[in-house]
Coordinates of N, CA and C in Angstrom, one line a residue:
M609 N 0.8 -1.2 0.0 CA 0.0 0.0 0.0 C 0.9 1.3 0.0
R610 N 2.0 1.2 0.7 CA 2.9 2.3 0.8 C 3.5 2.7 -0.6
Q611 N 3.8 1.6 -1.4 CA 4.3 1.9 -2.8 C 3.2 2.6 -3.7
I612 N 2.0 2.1 -3.5 CA 0.9 2.8 -4.3 C 0.7 4.2 -3.9
R613 N 0.8 4.5 -2.6 CA 0.7 5.8 -2.1 C 1.9 6.7 -2.6
Q614 N 3.1 6.2 -2.7 CA 4.2 6.9 -3.2 C 4.0 7.2 -4.7
L615 N 3.6 6.1 -5.4 CA 3.4 6.3 -6.9 C 2.3 7.3 -7.1
S616 N 1.2 7.2 -6.3 CA 0.1 8.2 -6.4 C 0.6 9.6 -6.2
T617 N 1.4 9.8 -5.1 CA 1.9 11.1 -4.8 C 2.8 11.7 -5.9
A618 N 3.6 10.8 -6.5 CA 4.5 11.3 -7.5 C 3.8 11.6 -8.8
L619 N 2.8 10.7 -9.1 CA 2.0 10.9 -10.4 C 1.1 12.1 -10.2
T620 N 0.6 12.3 -9.1 CA -0.3 13.5 -8.8 C 0.5 14.8 -8.9
A621 N 1.7 14.8 -8.4 CA 2.6 16.0 -8.5 C 3.0 16.2 -9.9
S622 N 3.3 15.2 -10.7 CA 3.6 15.4 -12.1 C 2.4 15.9 -12.9
S623 N 1.2 15.3 -12.6 CA 0.0 15.7 -13.2 C -0.3 17.2 -13.0
H624 N -0.1 17.6 -11.7 CA -0.4 19.0 -11.4 C 0.6 20.0 -12.0
A625 N 1.9 19.5 -12.1 CA 2.9 20.4 -12.7 C 2.6 20.5 -14.2
L626 N 2.2 19.4 -14.8 CA 1.9 19.4 -16.2 C 0.6 20.3 -16.5
A627 N -0.3 20.2 -15.6 CA -1.5 21.1 -15.7 C -1.2 22.5 -15.6
R628 N -0.2 22.9 -14.8 CA 0.2 24.3 -14.7 C 0.9 24.7 -16.0
L629 N 1.7 23.8 -16.6 CA 2.3 24.1 -17.9 C 1.2 24.2 -19.0
E630 N 0.2 23.4 -19.0 CA -0.8 23.5 -19.9 C -1.6 24.8 -19.9
L631 N -1.9 25.2 -18.6 CA -2.5 26.5 -18.5 C -1.6 27.7 -18.9
W632 N -0.3 27.6 -18.6 CA 0.6 28.6 -19.0 C 0.6 28.7 -20.6
L633 N 0.7 27.5 -21.2 CA 0.6 27.5 -22.7 C -0.7 28.1 -23.2
C634 N -1.8 27.9 -22.5 CA -3.1 28.5 -22.9 C -3.0 30.0 -22.8
Q635 N -2.3 30.5 -21.8 CA -2.2 32.0 -21.7 C -1.4 32.5 -22.8
I636 N -0.3 31.8 -23.2 CA 0.5 32.3 -24.4 C -0.3 32.3 -25.6
L637 N -1.1 31.2 -25.8 CA -1.9 31.1 -27.0 C -3.0 32.1 -27.1
I638 N -3.6 32.5 -26.0 CA -4.7 33.5 -26.0 C -4.1 34.9 -26.3
V639 N -2.9 35.1 -25.9 CA -2.2 36.4 -26.2 C -1.8 36.4 -27.7
A640 N -1.3 35.2 -28.2 CA -1.0 35.1 -29.7 C -2.3 35.3 -30.5
F641 N -3.4 34.6 -30.1 CA -4.7 34.7 -30.8 C -5.1 36.2 -30.8
S642 N -5.2 36.8 -29.7 CA -5.6 38.2 -29.6 C -4.8 39.1 -30.4
T643 N -3.5 39.0 -30.3 CA -2.5 39.8 -31.1 C -2.7 39.6 -32.6
L644 N -2.8 38.3 -33.0 CA -3.0 38.0 -34.4 C -4.2 38.7 -35.0
L645 N -5.4 38.6 -34.3 CA -6.6 39.2 -34.8 C -6.6 40.7 -34.7
L646 N -6.0 41.2 -33.7 CA -5.8 42.7 -33.6 C -5.0 43.3 -34.7
V647 N -3.9 42.6 -35.0 CA -3.0 43.1 -36.1 C -3.8 42.9 -37.4
N648 N -4.5 41.8 -37.6 CA -5.2 41.6 -38.8 C -6.3 42.6 -39.0
V649 N -7.0 42.9 -38.0 CA -8.1 44.0 -38.1 C -7.5 45.3 -38.4
T650 N -6.4 45.6 -37.7 CA -5.7 46.9 -38.0 C -5.2 47.0 -39.4
M651 N -4.6 45.9 -39.9 CA -4.1 45.9 -41.3 C -5.3 46.0 -42.3
R652 N -6.4 45.3 -42.0 CA -7.5 45.4 -42.9 C -8.1 46.8 -43.0
Y653 N -8.2 47.5 -41.9 CA -8.9 48.8 -42.0 C -8.0 50.0 -42.1
T654 N -6.7 49.8 -41.9 CA -5.8 51.0 -42.0 C -5.1 51.0 -43.4
V655 N -4.7 49.8 -43.9 CA -4.0 49.8 -45.2 C -4.7 48.9 -46.2
S656 N -5.9 48.4 -45.9 CA -6.6 47.5 -46.7 C -5.8 46.3 -47.2
A657 N -5.0 45.8 -46.3 CA -4.2 44.6 -46.6 C -4.2 43.6 -45.4
P658 N -5.3 42.9 -45.3 CA -5.4 41.9 -44.2 C -4.4 40.8 -44.3
I659 N -4.1 40.2 -43.2 CA -3.2 39.0 -43.2 C -4.1 37.9 -43.7
Y660 N -3.7 37.3 -44.9 CA -4.6 36.4 -45.5 C -4.7 35.0 -44.8
F661 N -3.8 34.7 -43.9 CA -3.8 33.4 -43.2 C -4.3 33.5 -41.8
A662 N -4.6 34.7 -41.4 CA -4.9 35.0 -40.0 C -6.1 34.2 -39.4
E663 N -7.2 34.1 -40.2 CA -8.4 33.3 -39.7 C -8.1 31.9 -39.5
E664 N -7.4 31.3 -40.5 CA -7.1 29.8 -40.4 C -6.1 29.6 -39.2
L665 N -5.1 30.4 -39.1 CA -4.2 30.2 -37.9 C -4.9 30.5 -36.6
A666 N -5.8 31.4 -36.6 CA -6.6 31.7 -35.3 C -7.4 30.5 -34.9
V667 N -8.0 29.8 -35.9 CA -8.8 28.6 -35.6 C -7.9 27.5 -35.0
Y668 N -6.7 27.3 -35.6 CA -5.8 26.3 -35.0 C -5.3 26.7 -33.6
I669 N -5.1 27.9 -33.4 CA -4.7 28.4 -32.1 C -5.8 28.1 -31.1
L670 N -7.0 28.4 -31.4 CA -8.1 28.1 -30.5 C -8.3 26.6 -30.3
I671 N -8.1 25.8 -31.3 CA -8.2 24.4 -31.1 C -7.1 23.9 -30.1
W672 N -5.9 24.3 -30.3 CA -4.8 23.9 -29.4 C -5.2 24.4 -27.9
M673 N -5.6 25.6 -27.8 CA -5.9 26.1 -26.5 C -7.0 25.4 -25.8
A674 N -8.1 25.0 -26.6 CA -9.2 24.3 -26.0 C -8.7 22.9 -25.5
F675 N -8.0 22.2 -26.3 CA -7.5 20.9 -25.9 C -6.6 20.9 -24.7
L676 N -5.7 21.9 -24.6 CA -4.8 22.1 -23.5 C -5.6 22.4 -22.2
A677 N -6.6 23.3 -22.4 CA -7.4 23.7 -21.2 C -8.2 22.5 -20.7
I678 N -8.8 21.7 -21.6 CA -9.5 20.5 -21.2 C -8.6 19.5 -20.4
A679 N -7.4 19.3 -20.9 CA -6.5 18.5 -20.2 C -6.2 19.0 -18.8
A680 N -6.0 20.2 -18.7 CA -5.7 20.8 -17.3 C -7.0 20.6 -16.4
T681 N -8.1 20.8 -17.0 CA -9.4 20.6 -16.3 C -9.5 19.2 -15.8
I682 N -9.1 18.2 -16.6 CA -9.1 16.8 -16.2 C -8.2 16.6 -15.0
A683 N -7.0 17.2 -15.1 CA -6.0 17.1 -14.0 C -6.5 17.7 -12.7
R684 N -7.2 18.8 -12.8 CA -7.7 19.4 -11.6 C -9.1 18.9 -11.2
Q685 N -9.6 18.0 -11.9 CA -11.0 17.4 -11.6 C -12.0 18.5 -11.5
E686 N -12.0 19.3 -12.5 CA -13.0 20.4 -12.5 C -14.0 20.3 -13.7
M687 N -14.1 19.0 -14.2 CA -15.0 18.8 -15.3 C -16.5 18.8 -14.8
I688 N -17.4 19.1 -15.6 CA -18.8 19.1 -15.2 C -19.2 17.6 -15.0
A689 N -19.9 17.3 -13.9 CA -20.2 16.0 -13.6 C -21.7 15.9 -13.0
L690 N -22.3 14.8 -13.3 CA -23.6 14.6 -12.7 C -23.4 13.8 -11.4
T691 N -23.6 14.4 -10.3 CA -23.2 13.7 -9.0 C -24.3 13.4 -8.1
F692 N -25.6 13.5 -8.6 CA -26.7 13.2 -7.7 C -26.7 11.8 -7.2
V693 N -26.3 10.8 -7.9 CA -26.2 9.5 -7.4 C -25.1 9.3 -6.4
A694 N -23.9 9.8 -6.7 CA -22.8 9.8 -5.8 C -23.0 10.6 -4.5
D695 N -23.7 11.7 -4.6 CA -24.0 12.5 -3.4 C -24.9 11.7 -2.4
L696 N -25.7 10.8 -2.9 CA -26.6 10.1 -2.0 C -25.9 8.8 -1.5
A697 N -24.8 8.5 -2.0 CA -24.1 7.2 -1.6 C -23.2 7.4 -0.4
S698 N -22.9 6.3 0.2 CA -22.0 6.4 1.4 C -20.6 6.7 0.9
R699 N -19.7 7.1 1.8 CA -18.3 7.5 1.4 C -17.6 6.3 0.6
R700 N -17.8 5.1 1.1 CA -17.2 3.9 0.5 C -17.7 3.7 -0.9
L701 N -19.0 3.8 -1.1 CA -19.6 3.6 -2.4 C -19.2 4.7 -3.3
R702 N -19.2 5.9 -2.8 CA -18.8 7.1 -3.6 C -17.3 6.9 -4.1
R703 N -16.5 6.4 -3.3 CA -15.1 6.1 -3.7 C -15.1 5.0 -4.8
G704 N -15.9 4.0 -4.6 CA -16.0 3.0 -5.7 C -16.5 3.5 -7.0
L705 N -17.5 4.4 -6.9 CA -18.0 5.1 -8.2 C -16.9 5.9 -8.8
H706 N -16.1 6.6 -8.0 CA -15.0 7.4 -8.6 C -14.0 6.5 -9.3
I707 N -13.7 5.4 -8.7 CA -12.7 4.4 -9.2 C -13.3 3.9 -10.5
L708 N -14.6 3.5 -10.5 CA -15.2 3.0 -11.7 C -15.2 4.0 -12.9
V709 N -15.5 5.2 -12.6 CA -15.5 6.2 -13.6 C -14.1 6.5 -14.1
D710 N -13.2 6.5 -13.2 CA -11.8 6.7 -13.6 C -11.3 5.6 -14.5
L711 N -11.7 4.3 -14.2 CA -11.3 3.2 -15.0 C -11.9 3.3 -16.4
I712 N -13.2 3.7 -16.5 CA -13.8 3.8 -17.8 C -13.2 4.9 -18.6
V713 N -12.9 6.0 -18.0 CA -12.3 7.1 -18.7 C -10.9 6.8 -19.1
L714 N -10.1 6.1 -18.2 CA -8.8 5.7 -18.6 C -8.8 4.8 -19.8
G715 N -9.6 3.8 -19.8 CA -9.7 2.9 -20.9 C -10.0 3.7 -22.2
M716 N -10.9 4.6 -22.2 CA -11.3 5.4 -23.4 C -10.1 6.3 -23.8
V717 N -9.4 7.0 -22.9 CA -8.4 7.9 -23.4 C -7.1 7.1 -23.8
V718 N -6.9 6.0 -23.2 CA -5.7 5.1 -23.7 C -6.0 4.7 -25.1
A719 N -7.2 4.2 -25.4 CA -7.6 3.7 -26.7 C -7.5 4.8 -27.7
L720 N -8.0 6.0 -27.3 CA -8.0 7.1 -28.2 C -6.6 7.7 -28.5
A721 N -5.8 7.6 -27.4 CA -4.4 8.1 -27.6 C -3.7 7.2 -28.6
W722 N -3.9 5.9 -28.5 CA -3.2 4.9 -29.4 C -3.7 5.2 -30.8
V723 N -5.0 5.3 -31.0 CA -5.6 5.5 -32.3 C -5.2 6.8 -32.9
S724 N -5.2 7.8 -32.1 CA -4.8 9.1 -32.7 C -3.3 9.3 -33.0
W725 N -2.4 8.6 -32.3 CA -1.0 8.6 -32.7 C -0.9 7.9 -34.0
R726 N -1.6 6.8 -34.2 CA -1.5 6.0 -35.4 C -2.1 6.9 -36.6
W727 N -3.2 7.6 -36.3 CA -3.8 8.4 -37.3 C -2.8 9.5 -37.7
L728 N -2.1 10.2 -36.8 CA -1.2 11.2 -37.1 C 0.0 10.7 -37.9
Q729 N 0.4 9.5 -37.7 CA 1.5 8.9 -38.5 C 1.1 8.3 -39.8
S730 N -0.2 8.3 -40.1 CA -0.7 7.7 -41.4 C -0.2 8.5 -42.6
P731 N -0.1 7.8 -43.7 CA 0.4 8.5 -44.9 C -0.5 9.6 -45.4
A732 N -1.8 9.5 -45.1 CA -2.7 10.6 -45.5 C -2.4 11.9 -44.8
M733 N -1.8 11.9 -43.6 CA -1.5 13.1 -42.9 C -0.3 13.8 -43.5
Q734 N 0.5 13.1 -44.3 CA 1.7 13.7 -45.0 C 1.3 14.7 -46.1
F735 N 0.1 14.6 -46.6 CA -0.3 15.4 -47.7 C -1.4 16.4 -47.5
E736 N -2.0 16.3 -46.3 CA -3.1 17.3 -46.0 C -2.5 18.6 -45.7
Q737 N -3.0 19.6 -46.5 CA -2.4 21.0 -46.4 C -3.3 22.0 -45.8
A738 N -2.7 22.9 -45.0 CA -3.4 24.1 -44.5 C -3.4 25.1 -45.7
L739 N -4.5 25.4 -46.2 CA -4.6 26.1 -47.5 C -3.9 27.5 -47.5
T740 N -4.2 28.3 -46.5 CA -3.6 29.6 -46.6 C -2.3 29.7 -45.9
L741 N -1.9 28.7 -45.1 CA -0.6 28.7 -44.5 C 0.4 28.0 -45.4
G742 N 0.0 27.2 -46.3 CA 0.9 26.6 -47.2 C 1.8 25.6 -46.6
M743 N 1.3 24.9 -45.6 CA 2.1 23.8 -44.9 C 1.2 22.7 -44.6
V744 N 1.8 21.5 -44.2 CA 1.0 20.4 -43.9 C 0.3 20.6 -42.5
K745 N -0.8 20.0 -42.3 CA -1.6 20.2 -41.1 C -1.2 19.3 -39.9
R746 N -0.2 18.4 -40.2 CA 0.2 17.5 -39.1 C 0.6 18.3 -37.8
P747 N 1.3 19.4 -37.8 CA 1.6 20.0 -36.5 C 0.4 20.6 -35.8
F748 N -0.6 21.0 -36.6 CA -1.8 21.5 -36.0 C -2.7 20.3 -35.4
Y749 N -2.7 19.2 -36.1 CA -3.5 18.0 -35.7 C -2.8 17.3 -34.6
A750 N -1.5 17.6 -34.3 CA -0.8 16.8 -33.3 C -1.4 17.0 -31.9
I751 N -2.2 18.1 -31.7 CA -2.8 18.3 -30.4 C -3.7 17.1 -30.0
V752 N -4.3 16.5 -31.0 CA -5.3 15.4 -30.7 C -4.6 14.2 -29.9
P753 N -3.5 13.6 -30.5 CA -2.8 12.6 -29.7 C -2.1 13.1 -28.4
I754 N -1.6 14.4 -28.5 CA -1.0 15.0 -27.3 C -2.1 15.1 -26.2
F755 N -3.2 15.6 -26.6 CA -4.3 15.7 -25.6 C -4.7 14.4 -24.9
F756 N -4.9 13.3 -25.8 CA -5.2 12.0 -25.2 C -4.1 11.4 -24.4
S757 N -2.9 11.7 -24.7 CA -1.8 11.3 -23.9 C -1.8 12.0 -22.5
L758 N -2.0 13.3 -22.6 CA -2.1 14.1 -21.3 C -3.3 13.6 -20.5
A759 N -4.4 13.4 -21.1 CA -5.6 12.9 -20.4 C -5.3 11.6 -19.8
T760 N -4.5 10.7 -20.5 CA -4.2 9.4 -19.9 C -3.4 9.6 -18.6
L761 N -2.4 10.5 -18.6 CA -1.6 10.7 -17.4 C -2.4 11.3 -16.3
H762 N -3.3 12.3 -16.6 CA -4.1 12.9 -15.6 C -5.1 12.0 -15.0
T763 N -5.7 11.2 -15.9 CA -6.7 10.2 -15.4 C -6.1 9.1 -14.5
A764 N -4.9 8.7 -14.9 CA -4.2 7.7 -14.1 C -3.8 8.2 -12.8
A765 N -3.4 9.5 -12.7 CA -3.1 10.1 -11.4 C -4.4 10.2 -10.6
N766 N -5.5 10.6 -11.2 CA -6.8 10.6 -10.4 C -7.2 9.2 -9.9
L767 N -7.0 8.2 -10.8 CA -7.4 6.9 -10.4 C -6.5 6.4 -9.2
L768 N -5.2 6.6 -9.3 CA -4.4 6.2 -8.2 C -4.7 7.0 -6.9
R769 N -5.1 8.2 -7.0 CA -5.5 9.0 -5.8 C -6.7 8.4 -5.2
H770 N -7.7 8.0 -6.1 CA -8.9 7.4 -5.6 C -8.7 6.0 -5.0
L771 N -7.7 5.3 -5.6 CA -7.4 3.9 -5.1 C -6.6 3.9 -3.7
T772 N -5.9 5.0 -3.4 CA -5.2 5.1 -2.2 C -6.1 5.6 -1.1
P773 N -6.3 4.8 -0.1 CA -7.2 5.2 1.0 C -6.6 6.4 1.7
P774 N -7.4 7.3 2.2 CA -6.9 8.5 2.9 C -6.2 8.2 4.2
T775 N -5.2 8.9 4.5 CA -4.5 8.8 5.8 C -5.3 9.6 6.8
P776 N -5.0 9.4 8.1 CA -5.8 10.2 9.1 C -5.6 11.7 8.9
E777 N -4.4 12.2 8.4 CA -4.3 13.6 8.2 C -5.0 14.1 7.0
D778 N -5.3 13.2 6.0 CA -6.1 13.6 4.8 C -7.6 13.7 5.1
R779 N -8.1 13.1 6.2 CA -9.5 13.1 6.4 C -9.9 14.5 6.9
P780 N -11.1 14.9 6.6 CA -11.6 16.2 7.1 C -11.9 16.2 8.6
P781 N -11.9 17.3 9.2 CA -12.2 17.3 10.7 C -13.6 16.8 10.9
V782 N -13.9 16.4 12.1 CA -15.2 15.8 12.4 C -16.3 16.8 12.1
H783 N -16.2 18.0 12.5 CA -17.3 19.0 12.3 C -17.6 19.2 10.8
A784 N -16.7 18.9 9.9 CA -16.9 19.1 8.5 C -17.7 17.9 7.9
T785 N -17.7 16.8 8.6 CA -18.4 15.6 8.1 C -19.8 15.4 8.6
L786 N -20.2 16.3 9.6 CA -21.5 16.1 10.1 C -22.6 16.4 9.1
E787 N -23.6 15.6 9.1 CA -24.7 15.7 8.2 C -25.6 17.0 8.6
R788 N -26.2 17.5 7.6 CA -27.1 18.7 7.9 C -28.3 18.2 8.7
A789 N -28.7 19.0 9.6 CA -29.9 18.7 10.4 C -31.2 18.8 9.5
P790 N -32.2 18.0 9.7 CA -33.4 18.1 8.8 C -34.2 19.3 9.1

């Protein structure tokens, strides 16, 4: 059990550090997106010469930003969830439900990571072109397997955390666990 706790602690720390990096990259991308569109609008209305590739590049920036933000959200367990069943369950059953959900999600993201890496390496991806950028789309599409790989790591960290029983210092104080009076 001690080894699982150590692995859980290490993986959780790595997951949280990676989530901070993902959010930092999102901040850079939003600045790049805003700057690109501001320069494009300025060019369009001041010298009647818009940046012809700005819209396509802006879309790719938004896609990368969305996938990175979702990965960070998985790491921080801030995804939208329907918890009405878990809220009615005992602590032990709730823990079991978390483990079950983590196992299902882990299976899905591992499968999707594998498939998406294979897709990115497929011969078809060598020829698909970003029209206005004049380059292959592979670097832009790379976010899909990167995302599923990040989601795999974050979900594995969440699963290990749920598998590791809390230590006495992890448990909330007694007054925080009291049920509400009817």
